[in-house]
Tab-separated table of C-alpha atoms in Angstrom:
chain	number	residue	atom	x	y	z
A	171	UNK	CA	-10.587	-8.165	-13.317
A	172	UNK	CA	-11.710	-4.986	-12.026
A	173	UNK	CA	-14.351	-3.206	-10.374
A	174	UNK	CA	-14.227	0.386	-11.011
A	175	UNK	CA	-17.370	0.988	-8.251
A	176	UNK	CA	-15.169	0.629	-5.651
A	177	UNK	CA	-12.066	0.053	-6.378
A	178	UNK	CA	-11.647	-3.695	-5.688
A	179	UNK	CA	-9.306	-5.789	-7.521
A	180	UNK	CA	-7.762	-9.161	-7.620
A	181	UNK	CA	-4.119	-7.532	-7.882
A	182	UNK	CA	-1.616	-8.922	-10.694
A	183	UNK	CA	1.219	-8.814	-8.411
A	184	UNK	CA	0.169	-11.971	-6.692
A	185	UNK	CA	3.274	-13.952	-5.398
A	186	UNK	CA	2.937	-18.102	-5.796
A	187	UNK	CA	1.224	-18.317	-2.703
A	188	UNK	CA	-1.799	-16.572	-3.466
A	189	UNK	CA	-0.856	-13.138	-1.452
A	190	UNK	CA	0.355	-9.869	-2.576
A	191	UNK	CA	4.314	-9.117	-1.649
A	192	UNK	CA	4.865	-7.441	1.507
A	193	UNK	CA	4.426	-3.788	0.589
A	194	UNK	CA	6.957	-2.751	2.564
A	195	UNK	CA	9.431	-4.003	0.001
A	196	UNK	CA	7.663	-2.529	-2.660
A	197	UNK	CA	9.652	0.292	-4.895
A	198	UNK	CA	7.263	3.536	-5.763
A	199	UNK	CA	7.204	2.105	-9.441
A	200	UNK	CA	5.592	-1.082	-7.637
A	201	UNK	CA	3.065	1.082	-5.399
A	202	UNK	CA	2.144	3.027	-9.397
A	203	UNK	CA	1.739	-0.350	-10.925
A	204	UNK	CA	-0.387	-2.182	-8.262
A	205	UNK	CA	-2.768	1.243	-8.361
A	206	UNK	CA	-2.774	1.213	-12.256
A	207	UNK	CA	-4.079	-2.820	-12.139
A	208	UNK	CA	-6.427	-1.835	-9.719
A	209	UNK	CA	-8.648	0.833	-11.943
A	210	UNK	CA	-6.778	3.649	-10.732
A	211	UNK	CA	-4.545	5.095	-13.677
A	212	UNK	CA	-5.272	8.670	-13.099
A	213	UNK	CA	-4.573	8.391	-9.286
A	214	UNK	CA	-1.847	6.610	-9.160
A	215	UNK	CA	0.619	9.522	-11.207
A	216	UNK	CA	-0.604	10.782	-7.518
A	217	UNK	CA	1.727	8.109	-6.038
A	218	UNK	CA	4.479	8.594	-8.175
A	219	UNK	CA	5.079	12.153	-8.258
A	220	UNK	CA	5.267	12.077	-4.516
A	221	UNK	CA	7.199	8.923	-4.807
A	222	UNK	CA	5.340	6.852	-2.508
A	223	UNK	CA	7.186	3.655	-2.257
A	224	UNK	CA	5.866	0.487	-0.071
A	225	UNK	CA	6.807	1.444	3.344
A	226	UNK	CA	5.525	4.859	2.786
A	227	UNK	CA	1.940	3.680	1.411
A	228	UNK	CA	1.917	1.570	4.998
A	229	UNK	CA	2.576	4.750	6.995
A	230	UNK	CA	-0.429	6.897	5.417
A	231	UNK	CA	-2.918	7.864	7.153
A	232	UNK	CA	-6.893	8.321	6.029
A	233	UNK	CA	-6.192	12.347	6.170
A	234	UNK	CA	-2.693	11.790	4.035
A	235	UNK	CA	-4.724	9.786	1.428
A	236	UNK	CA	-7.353	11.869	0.851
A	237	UNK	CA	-5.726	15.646	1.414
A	238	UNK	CA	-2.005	15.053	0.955
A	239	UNK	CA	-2.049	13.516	-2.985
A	240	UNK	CA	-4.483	15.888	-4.144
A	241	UNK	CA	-6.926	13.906	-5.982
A	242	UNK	CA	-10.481	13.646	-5.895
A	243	UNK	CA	-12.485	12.663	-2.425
A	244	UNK	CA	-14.177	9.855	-4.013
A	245	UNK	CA	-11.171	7.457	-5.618
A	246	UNK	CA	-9.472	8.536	-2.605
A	247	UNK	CA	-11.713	6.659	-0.570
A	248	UNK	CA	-11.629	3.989	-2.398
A	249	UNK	CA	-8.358	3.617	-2.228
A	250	UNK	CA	-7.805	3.653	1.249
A	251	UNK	CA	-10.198	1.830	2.422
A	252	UNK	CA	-9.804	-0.743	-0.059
A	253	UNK	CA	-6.288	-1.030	-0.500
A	254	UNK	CA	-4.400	1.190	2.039
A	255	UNK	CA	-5.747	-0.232	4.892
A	256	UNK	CA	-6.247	-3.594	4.095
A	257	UNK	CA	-2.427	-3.655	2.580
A	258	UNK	CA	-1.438	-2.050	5.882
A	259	UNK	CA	-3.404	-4.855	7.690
A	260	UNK	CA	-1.937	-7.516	5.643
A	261	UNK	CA	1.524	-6.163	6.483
A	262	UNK	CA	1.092	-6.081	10.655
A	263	UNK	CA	-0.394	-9.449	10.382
A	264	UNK	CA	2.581	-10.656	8.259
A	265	UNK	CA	4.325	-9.050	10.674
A	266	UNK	CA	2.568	-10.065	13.872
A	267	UNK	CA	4.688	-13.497	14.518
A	268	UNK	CA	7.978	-12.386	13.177
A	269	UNK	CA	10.387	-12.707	16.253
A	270	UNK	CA	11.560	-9.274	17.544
A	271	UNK	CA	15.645	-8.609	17.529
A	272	UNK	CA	16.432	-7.505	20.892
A	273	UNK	CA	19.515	-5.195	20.699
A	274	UNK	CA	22.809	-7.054	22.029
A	275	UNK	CA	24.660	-6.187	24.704
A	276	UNK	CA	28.103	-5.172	24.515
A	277	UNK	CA	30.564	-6.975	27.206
A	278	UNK	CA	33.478	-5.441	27.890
């Protein structure tokens, strides 16, 4: 299921239609869990003592993943660049047809 080389994984939190859950409604025990199936288990304590939950994960940045959780440069590559990013990429294009909510005017 895992490849520990770089980090690539076919994620157990699969929904029925083949795709991950939107991260962005994933609790920080979610964003642990997710790392742990993905090779990870050391790292991903990283994630839950700063509480990273789903929308946080999709707001980090390359320098926030690999300076701000204080683990070593190489899984921290790996795991942005093959699961931060790509789960932030998954999310916009989720995202990318979802109609916006214009705010409603008041009448008075």
């Amino acid at each position: 299921m895992e490849n520990k080389t770089n980090g690539s994984v076919e994620a157990k939190l699969v929904a029925e239609n083949g795709q991950l859950p939107d991260p962005a409604d994933w609790a920080f025990t979610d964003v642990v869990n997710y790392f742990k199936a993905a090779g990870f288990d050391e790292q991903a304590t990283a994630f839950q003592d700063q509480e990273i939950d789903g929308k946080s994960l999709l707001l980090m940045t390359r320098n926030d993943v690999l300076t701000g959780l204080s683990i070593k440069l190489g899984p921290a590559l790996k795991i942005y660049e093959y699961h931060v990013k790509p789960l932030q990429t998954q999310h916009l294009k989720s995202n990318a047809n979802a109609p916006l909510h214009a705010p409603q005017r008041v009448t008075r």
